[in-house]
mmCIF file of C-alpha atoms in Angstrom:
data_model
loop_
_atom_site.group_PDB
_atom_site.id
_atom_site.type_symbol
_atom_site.label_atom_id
_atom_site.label_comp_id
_atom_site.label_asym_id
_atom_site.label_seq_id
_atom_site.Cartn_x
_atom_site.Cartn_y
_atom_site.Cartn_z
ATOM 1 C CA UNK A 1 -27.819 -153.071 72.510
ATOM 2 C CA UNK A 2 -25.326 -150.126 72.915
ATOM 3 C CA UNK A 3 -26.344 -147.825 69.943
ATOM 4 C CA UNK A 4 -23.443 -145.429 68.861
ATOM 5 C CA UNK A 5 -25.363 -143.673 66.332
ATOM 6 C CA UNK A 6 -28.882 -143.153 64.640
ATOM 7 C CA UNK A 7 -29.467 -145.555 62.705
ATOM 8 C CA UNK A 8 -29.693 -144.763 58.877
ATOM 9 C CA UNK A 9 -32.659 -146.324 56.498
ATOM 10 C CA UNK A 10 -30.360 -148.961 54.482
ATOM 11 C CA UNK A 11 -30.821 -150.236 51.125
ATOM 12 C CA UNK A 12 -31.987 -153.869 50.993
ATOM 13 C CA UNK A 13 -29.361 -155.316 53.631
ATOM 14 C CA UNK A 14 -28.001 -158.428 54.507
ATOM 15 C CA UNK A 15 -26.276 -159.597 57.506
ATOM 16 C CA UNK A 16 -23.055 -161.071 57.736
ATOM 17 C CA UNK A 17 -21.999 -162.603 61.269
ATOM 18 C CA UNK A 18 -18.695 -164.459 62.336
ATOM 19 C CA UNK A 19 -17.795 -165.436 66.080
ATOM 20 C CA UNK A 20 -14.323 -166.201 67.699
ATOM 21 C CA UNK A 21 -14.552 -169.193 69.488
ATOM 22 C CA UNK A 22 -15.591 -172.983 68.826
ATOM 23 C CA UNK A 23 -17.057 -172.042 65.435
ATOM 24 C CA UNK A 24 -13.615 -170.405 64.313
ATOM 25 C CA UNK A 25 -10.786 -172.508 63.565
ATOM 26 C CA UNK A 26 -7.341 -171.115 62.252
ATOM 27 C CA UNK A 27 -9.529 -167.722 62.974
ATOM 28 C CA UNK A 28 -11.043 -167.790 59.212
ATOM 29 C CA UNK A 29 -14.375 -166.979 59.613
ATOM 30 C CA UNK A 30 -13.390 -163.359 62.337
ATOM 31 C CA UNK A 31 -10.154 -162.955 59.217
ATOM 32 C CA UNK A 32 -13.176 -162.979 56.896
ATOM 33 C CA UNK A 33 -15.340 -160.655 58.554
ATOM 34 C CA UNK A 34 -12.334 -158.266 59.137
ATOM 35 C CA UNK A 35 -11.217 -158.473 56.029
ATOM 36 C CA UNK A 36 -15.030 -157.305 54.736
ATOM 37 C CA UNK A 37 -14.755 -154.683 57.439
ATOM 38 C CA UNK A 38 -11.287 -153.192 55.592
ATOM 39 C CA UNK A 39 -11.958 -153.246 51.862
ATOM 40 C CA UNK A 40 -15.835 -151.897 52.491
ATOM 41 C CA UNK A 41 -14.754 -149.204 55.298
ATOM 42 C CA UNK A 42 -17.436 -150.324 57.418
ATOM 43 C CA UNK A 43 -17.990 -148.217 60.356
ATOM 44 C CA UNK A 44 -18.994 -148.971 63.864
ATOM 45 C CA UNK A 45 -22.687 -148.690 64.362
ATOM 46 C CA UNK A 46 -23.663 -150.533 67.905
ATOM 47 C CA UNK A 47 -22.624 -152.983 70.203
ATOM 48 C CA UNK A 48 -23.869 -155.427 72.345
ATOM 49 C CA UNK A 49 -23.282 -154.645 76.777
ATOM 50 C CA UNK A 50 -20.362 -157.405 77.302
ATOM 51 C CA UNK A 51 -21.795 -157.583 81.273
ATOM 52 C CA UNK A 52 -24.069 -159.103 80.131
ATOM 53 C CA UNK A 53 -22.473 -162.088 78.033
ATOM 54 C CA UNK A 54 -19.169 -162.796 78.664
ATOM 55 C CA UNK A 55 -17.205 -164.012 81.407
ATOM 56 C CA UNK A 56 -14.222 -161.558 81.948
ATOM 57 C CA UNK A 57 -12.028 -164.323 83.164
ATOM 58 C CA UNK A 58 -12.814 -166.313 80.162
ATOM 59 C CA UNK A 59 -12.447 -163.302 77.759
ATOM 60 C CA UNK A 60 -10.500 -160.476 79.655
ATOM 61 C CA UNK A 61 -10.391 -156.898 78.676
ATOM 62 C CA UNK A 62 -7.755 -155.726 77.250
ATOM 63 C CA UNK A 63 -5.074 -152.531 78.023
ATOM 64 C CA UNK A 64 -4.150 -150.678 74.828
ATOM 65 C CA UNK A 65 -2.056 -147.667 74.146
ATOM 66 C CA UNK A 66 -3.563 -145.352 71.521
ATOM 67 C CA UNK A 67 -1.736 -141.413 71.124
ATOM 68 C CA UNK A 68 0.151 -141.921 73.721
ATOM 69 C CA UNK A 69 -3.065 -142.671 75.941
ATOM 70 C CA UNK A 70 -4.513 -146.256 77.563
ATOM 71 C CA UNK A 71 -6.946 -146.951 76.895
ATOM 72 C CA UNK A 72 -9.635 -150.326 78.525
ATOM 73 C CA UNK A 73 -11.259 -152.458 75.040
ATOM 74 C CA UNK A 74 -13.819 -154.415 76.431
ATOM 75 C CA UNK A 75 -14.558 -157.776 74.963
ATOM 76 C CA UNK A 76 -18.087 -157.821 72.785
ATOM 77 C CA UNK A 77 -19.773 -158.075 69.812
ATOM 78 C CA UNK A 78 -19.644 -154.898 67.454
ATOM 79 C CA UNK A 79 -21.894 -154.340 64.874
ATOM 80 C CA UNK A 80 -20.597 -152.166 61.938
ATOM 81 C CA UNK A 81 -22.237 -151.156 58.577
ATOM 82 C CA UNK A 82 -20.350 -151.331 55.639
ATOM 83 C CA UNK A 83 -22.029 -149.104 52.304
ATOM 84 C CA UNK A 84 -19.274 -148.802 49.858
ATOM 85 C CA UNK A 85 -19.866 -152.775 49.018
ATOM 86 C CA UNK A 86 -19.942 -154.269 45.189
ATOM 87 C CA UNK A 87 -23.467 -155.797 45.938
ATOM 88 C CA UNK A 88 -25.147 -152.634 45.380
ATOM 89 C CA UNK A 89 -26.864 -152.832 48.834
ATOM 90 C CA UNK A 90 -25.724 -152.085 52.194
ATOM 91 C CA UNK A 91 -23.974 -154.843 54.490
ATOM 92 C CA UNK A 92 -23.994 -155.301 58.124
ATOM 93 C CA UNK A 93 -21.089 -156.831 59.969
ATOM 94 C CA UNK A 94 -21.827 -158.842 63.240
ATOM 95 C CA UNK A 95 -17.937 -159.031 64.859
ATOM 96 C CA UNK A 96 -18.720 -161.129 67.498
ATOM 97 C CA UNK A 97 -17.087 -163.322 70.023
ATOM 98 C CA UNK A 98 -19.188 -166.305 71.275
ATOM 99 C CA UNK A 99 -21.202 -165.249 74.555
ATOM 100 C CA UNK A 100 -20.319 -166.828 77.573
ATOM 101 C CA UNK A 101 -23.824 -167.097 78.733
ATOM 102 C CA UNK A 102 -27.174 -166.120 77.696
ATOM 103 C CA UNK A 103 -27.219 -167.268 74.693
ATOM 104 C CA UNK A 104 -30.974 -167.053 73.946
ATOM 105 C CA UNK A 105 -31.182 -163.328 74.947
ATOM 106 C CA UNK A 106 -27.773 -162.473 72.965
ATOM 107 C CA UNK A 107 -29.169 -164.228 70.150
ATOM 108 C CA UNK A 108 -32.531 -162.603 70.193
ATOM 109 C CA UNK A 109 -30.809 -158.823 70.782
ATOM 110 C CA UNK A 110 -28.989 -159.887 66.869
ATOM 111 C CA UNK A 111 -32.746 -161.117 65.385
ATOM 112 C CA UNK A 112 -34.554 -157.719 66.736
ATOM 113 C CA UNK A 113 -31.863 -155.746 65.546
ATOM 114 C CA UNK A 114 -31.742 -157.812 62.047
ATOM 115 C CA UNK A 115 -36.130 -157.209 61.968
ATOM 116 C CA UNK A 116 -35.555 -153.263 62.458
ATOM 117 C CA UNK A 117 -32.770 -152.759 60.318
ATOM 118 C CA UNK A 118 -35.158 -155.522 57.326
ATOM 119 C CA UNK A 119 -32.210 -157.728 56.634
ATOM 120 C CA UNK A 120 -33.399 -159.850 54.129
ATOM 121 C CA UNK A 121 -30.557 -162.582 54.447
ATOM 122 C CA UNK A 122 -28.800 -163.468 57.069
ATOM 123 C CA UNK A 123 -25.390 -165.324 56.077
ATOM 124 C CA UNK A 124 -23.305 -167.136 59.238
ATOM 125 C CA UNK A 125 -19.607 -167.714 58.624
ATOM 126 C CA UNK A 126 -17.554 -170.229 60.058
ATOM 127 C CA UNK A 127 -14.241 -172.598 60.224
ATOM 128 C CA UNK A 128 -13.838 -176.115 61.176
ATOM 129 C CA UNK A 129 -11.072 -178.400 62.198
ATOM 130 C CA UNK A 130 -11.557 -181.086 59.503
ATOM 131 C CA UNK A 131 -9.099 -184.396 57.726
ATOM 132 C CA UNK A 132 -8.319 -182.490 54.697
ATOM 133 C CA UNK A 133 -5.011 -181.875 53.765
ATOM 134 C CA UNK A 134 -3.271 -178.271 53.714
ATOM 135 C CA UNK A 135 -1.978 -178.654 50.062
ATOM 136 C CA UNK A 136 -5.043 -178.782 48.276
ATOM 137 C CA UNK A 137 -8.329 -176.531 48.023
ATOM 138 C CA UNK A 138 -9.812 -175.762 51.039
ATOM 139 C CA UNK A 139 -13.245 -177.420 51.347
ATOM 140 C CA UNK A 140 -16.080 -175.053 51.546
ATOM 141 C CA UNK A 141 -19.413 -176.034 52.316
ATOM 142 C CA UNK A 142 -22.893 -174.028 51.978
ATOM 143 C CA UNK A 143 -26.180 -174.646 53.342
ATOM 144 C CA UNK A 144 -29.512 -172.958 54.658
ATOM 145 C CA UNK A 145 -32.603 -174.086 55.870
ATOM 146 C CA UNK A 146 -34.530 -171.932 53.658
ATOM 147 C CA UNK A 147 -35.836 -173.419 50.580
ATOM 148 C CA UNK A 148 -36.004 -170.640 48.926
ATOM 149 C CA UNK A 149 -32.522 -169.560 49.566
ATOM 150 C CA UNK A 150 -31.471 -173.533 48.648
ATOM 151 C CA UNK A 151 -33.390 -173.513 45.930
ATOM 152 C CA UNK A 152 -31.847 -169.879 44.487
ATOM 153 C CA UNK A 153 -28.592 -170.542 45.136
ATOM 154 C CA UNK A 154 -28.111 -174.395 44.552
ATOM 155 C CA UNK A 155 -27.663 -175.405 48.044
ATOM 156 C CA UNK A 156 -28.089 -178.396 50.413
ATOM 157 C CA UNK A 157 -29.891 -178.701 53.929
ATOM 158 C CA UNK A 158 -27.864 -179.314 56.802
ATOM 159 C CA UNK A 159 -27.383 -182.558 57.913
ATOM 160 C CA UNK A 160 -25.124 -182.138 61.213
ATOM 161 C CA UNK A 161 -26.420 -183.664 64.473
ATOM 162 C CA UNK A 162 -24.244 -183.205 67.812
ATOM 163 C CA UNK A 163 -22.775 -179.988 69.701
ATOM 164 C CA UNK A 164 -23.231 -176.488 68.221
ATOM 165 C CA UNK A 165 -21.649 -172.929 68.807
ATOM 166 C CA UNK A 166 -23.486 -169.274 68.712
ATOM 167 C CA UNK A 167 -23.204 -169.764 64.483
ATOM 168 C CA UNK A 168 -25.955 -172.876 65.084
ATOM 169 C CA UNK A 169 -28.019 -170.995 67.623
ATOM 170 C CA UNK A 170 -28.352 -167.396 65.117
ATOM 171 C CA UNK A 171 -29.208 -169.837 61.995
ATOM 172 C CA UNK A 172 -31.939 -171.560 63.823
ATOM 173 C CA UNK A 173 -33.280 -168.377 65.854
ATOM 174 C CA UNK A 174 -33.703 -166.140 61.961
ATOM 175 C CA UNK A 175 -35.216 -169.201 60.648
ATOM 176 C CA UNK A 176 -37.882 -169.338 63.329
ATOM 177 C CA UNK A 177 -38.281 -165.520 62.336
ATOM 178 C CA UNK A 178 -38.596 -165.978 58.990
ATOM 179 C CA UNK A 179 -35.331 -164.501 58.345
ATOM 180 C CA UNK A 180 -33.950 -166.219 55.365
ATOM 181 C CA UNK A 181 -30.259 -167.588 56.031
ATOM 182 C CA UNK A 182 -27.299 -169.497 54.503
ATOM 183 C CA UNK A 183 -24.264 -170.652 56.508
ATOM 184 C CA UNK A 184 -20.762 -170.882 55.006
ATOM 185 C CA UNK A 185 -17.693 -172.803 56.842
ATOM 186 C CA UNK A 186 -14.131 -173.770 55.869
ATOM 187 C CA UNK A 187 -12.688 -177.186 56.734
ATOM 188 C CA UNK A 188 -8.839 -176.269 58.064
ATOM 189 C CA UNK A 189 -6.232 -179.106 58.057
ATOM 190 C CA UNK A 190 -7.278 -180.080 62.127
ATOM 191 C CA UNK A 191 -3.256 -180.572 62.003
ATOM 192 C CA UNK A 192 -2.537 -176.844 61.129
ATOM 193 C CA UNK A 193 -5.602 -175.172 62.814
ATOM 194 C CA UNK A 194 -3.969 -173.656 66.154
ATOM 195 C CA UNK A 195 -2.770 -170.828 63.599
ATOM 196 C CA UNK A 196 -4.403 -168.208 61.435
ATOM 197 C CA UNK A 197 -5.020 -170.029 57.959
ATOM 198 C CA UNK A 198 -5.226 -167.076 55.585
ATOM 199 C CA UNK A 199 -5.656 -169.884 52.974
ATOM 200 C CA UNK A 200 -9.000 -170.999 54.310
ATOM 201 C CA UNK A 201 -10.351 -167.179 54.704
ATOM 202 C CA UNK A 202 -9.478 -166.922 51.098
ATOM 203 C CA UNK A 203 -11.629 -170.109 50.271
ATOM 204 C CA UNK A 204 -14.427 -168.485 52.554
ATOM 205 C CA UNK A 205 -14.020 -165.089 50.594
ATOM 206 C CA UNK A 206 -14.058 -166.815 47.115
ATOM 207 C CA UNK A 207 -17.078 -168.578 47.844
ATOM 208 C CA UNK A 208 -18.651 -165.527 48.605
ATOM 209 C CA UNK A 209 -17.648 -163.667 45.213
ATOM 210 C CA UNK A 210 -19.189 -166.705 43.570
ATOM 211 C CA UNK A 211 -22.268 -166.831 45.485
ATOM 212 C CA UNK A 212 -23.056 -163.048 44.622
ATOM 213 C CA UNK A 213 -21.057 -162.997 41.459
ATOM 214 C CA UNK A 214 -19.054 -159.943 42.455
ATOM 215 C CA UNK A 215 -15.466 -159.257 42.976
ATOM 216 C CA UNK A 216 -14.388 -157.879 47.093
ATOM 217 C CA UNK A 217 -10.515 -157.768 46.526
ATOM 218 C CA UNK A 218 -8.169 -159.857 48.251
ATOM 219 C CA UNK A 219 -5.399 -157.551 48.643
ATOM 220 C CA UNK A 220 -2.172 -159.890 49.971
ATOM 221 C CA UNK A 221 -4.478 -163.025 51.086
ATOM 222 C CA UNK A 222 -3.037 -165.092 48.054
ATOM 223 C CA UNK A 223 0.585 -164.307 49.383
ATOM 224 C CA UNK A 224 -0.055 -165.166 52.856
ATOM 225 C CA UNK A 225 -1.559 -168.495 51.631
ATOM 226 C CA UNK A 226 1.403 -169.228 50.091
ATOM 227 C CA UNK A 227 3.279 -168.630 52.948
ATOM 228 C CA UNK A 228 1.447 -170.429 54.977
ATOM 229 C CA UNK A 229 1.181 -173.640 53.039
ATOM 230 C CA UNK A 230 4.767 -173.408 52.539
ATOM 231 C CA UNK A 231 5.111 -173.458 56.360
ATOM 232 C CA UNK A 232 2.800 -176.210 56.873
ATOM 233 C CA UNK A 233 4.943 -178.102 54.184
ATOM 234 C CA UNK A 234 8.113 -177.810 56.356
ATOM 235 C CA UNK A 235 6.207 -178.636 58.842
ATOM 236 C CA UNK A 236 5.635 -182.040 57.788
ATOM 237 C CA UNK A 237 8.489 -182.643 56.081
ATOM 238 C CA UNK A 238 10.261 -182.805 59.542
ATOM 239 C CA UNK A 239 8.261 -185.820 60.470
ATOM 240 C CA UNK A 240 7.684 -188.961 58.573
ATOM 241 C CA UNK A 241 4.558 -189.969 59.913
ATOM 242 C CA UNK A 242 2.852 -186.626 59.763
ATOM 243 C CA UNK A 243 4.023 -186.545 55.858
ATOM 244 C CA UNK A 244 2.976 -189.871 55.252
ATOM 245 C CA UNK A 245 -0.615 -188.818 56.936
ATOM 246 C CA UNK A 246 -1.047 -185.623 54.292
ATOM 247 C CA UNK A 247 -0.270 -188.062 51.636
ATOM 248 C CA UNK A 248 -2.963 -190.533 52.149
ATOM 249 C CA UNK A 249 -5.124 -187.359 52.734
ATOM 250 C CA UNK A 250 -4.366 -185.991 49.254
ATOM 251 C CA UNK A 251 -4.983 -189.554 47.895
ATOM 252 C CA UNK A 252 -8.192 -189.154 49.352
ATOM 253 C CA UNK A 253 -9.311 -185.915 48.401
ATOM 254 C CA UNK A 254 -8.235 -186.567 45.146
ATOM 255 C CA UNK A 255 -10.202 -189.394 44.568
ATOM 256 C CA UNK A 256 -12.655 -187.697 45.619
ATOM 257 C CA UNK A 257 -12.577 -184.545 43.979
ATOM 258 C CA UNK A 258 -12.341 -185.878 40.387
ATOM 259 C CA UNK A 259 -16.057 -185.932 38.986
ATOM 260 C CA UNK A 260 -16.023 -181.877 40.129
ATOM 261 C CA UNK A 261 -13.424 -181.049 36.671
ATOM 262 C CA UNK A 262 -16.497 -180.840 35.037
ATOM 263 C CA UNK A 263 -16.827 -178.232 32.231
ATOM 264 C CA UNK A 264 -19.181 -176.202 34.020
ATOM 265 C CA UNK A 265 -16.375 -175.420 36.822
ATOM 266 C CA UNK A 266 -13.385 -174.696 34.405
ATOM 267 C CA UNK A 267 -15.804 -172.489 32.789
ATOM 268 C CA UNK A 268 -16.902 -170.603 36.093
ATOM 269 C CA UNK A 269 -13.321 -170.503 37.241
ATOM 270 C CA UNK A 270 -11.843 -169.174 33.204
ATOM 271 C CA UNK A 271 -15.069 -166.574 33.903
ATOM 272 C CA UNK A 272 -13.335 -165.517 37.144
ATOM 273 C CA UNK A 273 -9.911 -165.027 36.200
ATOM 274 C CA UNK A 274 -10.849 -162.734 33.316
ATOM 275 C CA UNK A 275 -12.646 -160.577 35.526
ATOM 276 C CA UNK A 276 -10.261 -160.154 38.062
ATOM 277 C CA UNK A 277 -7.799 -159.369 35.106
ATOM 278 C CA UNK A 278 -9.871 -156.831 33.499
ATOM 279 C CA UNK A 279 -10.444 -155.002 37.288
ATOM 280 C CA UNK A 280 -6.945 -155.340 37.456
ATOM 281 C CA UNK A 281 -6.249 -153.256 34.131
ATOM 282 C CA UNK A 282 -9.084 -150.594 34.761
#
């Protein structure tokens, strides 16, 4: 670990960690995180030695001009603290790219740092290629293997078997620490997921404000949404069978999403939108 700076004593903090890579589609879990990094001014703290994780040829450095001056930016993971946050505790930001190699020791440098800094939480982000269609909600699912946390925040275990990225290996390594975790991914339209999807980071960001019933900010995200459904619509206008696809995929989603209009949920989201409205007047 590359320190940049002492290390101040932080107020109860949790850690919030988000890869590029296989656990990223349409980049919304790294849009997420950056977006955290912007509206809490989160500052640099450390960084992880890329030599000894990454591949160069896989992730190359890359040749910037800043003042008139180039300047090398190596690939790594950056670890920033953010303490102007709504949660009335400090936050620390894992920026990360998935590791080339090493895995275990990467994964333990983020646990030892997460021990001395007393994270109490540990919260993974992530976005996955999924049948869901682009013109409804984005699907958001939450889960943690720490009854505790499950039982606190109304979650559900984990019940994926088969291939995992860094996101699987960092939930599993806090766990064995006793770090408590939760893990948060997006399902993008696997049709429109070789693009950004601001839609899907704003589903990840929502389900954040409602899991610590606080208000971050979204700045343009809703407008970008738009625009990107709206692309994604002419996208599949211009071909019949993609079109008829979506439609069987609403169908299904619908169908499926009808016992969640409960009262309980128009309620949370009425709660919501009044709010935002009042932080929007003061």
């Amino acid at each position: 670990m590359i320190q940049l700076e002492d290390l101040p004593e932080l107020r109860d903090p949790i850690m919030i960690a988000a890869f590029e890579g296989w656990n990223d589609a349409g980049e919304t879990a790294t849009s997420t995180l950056a977006h955290l990094a912007r509206m809490w001014d989160a500052e640099p703290i450390a960084a992880l030695d890329p030599e000894e994780y990454y591949d160069f040829q896989v992730n190359r450095p890359r040749v910037t001009n800043e003042d008139g001056r180039r300047t090398l930016r190596w690939p790594t993971t950056r670890i920033l603290l953010a303490r102007d946050t709504p949660l009335d505790r400090d936050v620390v930001l894992v920026q990360g790219i998935e590791p080339s190699m090493r895995w275990a020791s990467f994964t333990d440098e983020l646990i030892t740092l997460a021990e001395e800094l007393e994270v109490s939480m540990l919260i993974t982000l992530g976005g996955l290629l999924a049948d869901v269609p682009h013109t409804r909600p984005i699907p958001v699912t939450v889960t943690s293997e720490h009854e505790e946390t499950r039982h606190r925040y109304d979650l559900e275990t984990s019940l994926y078997e088969g291939p995992t990225g860094i996101v699987g290996v960092v939930v599993d390594s806090a766990d064995r620490a006793g770090i408590a975790s939760m893990s948060i991914w997006a399902a993008v339209p696997h049709y429109a997921g070789g693009s950004p999807s601001p839609k899907a980071t704003l589903a990840l960001l929502t389900r954040l404000e409602e899991l610590f019933d606080t208000l971050i900010g979204h700045a343009d995200l809703a407008d970008q949404a738009r625009a990107w459904e709206h692309g994604v619509d002419e996208l599949a206008s211009s071909d019949d069978e993609v079109a008829e696809y979506v439609h069987s995929l609403e169908e299904a989603q619908d169908t499926t999403d009808l016992p969640e209009a409960s009262g309980d949920a128009i309620a949370k989201e009425f709660e919501r939108y009044l709010r935002r409205r009042q932080e929007d007047e003061d």
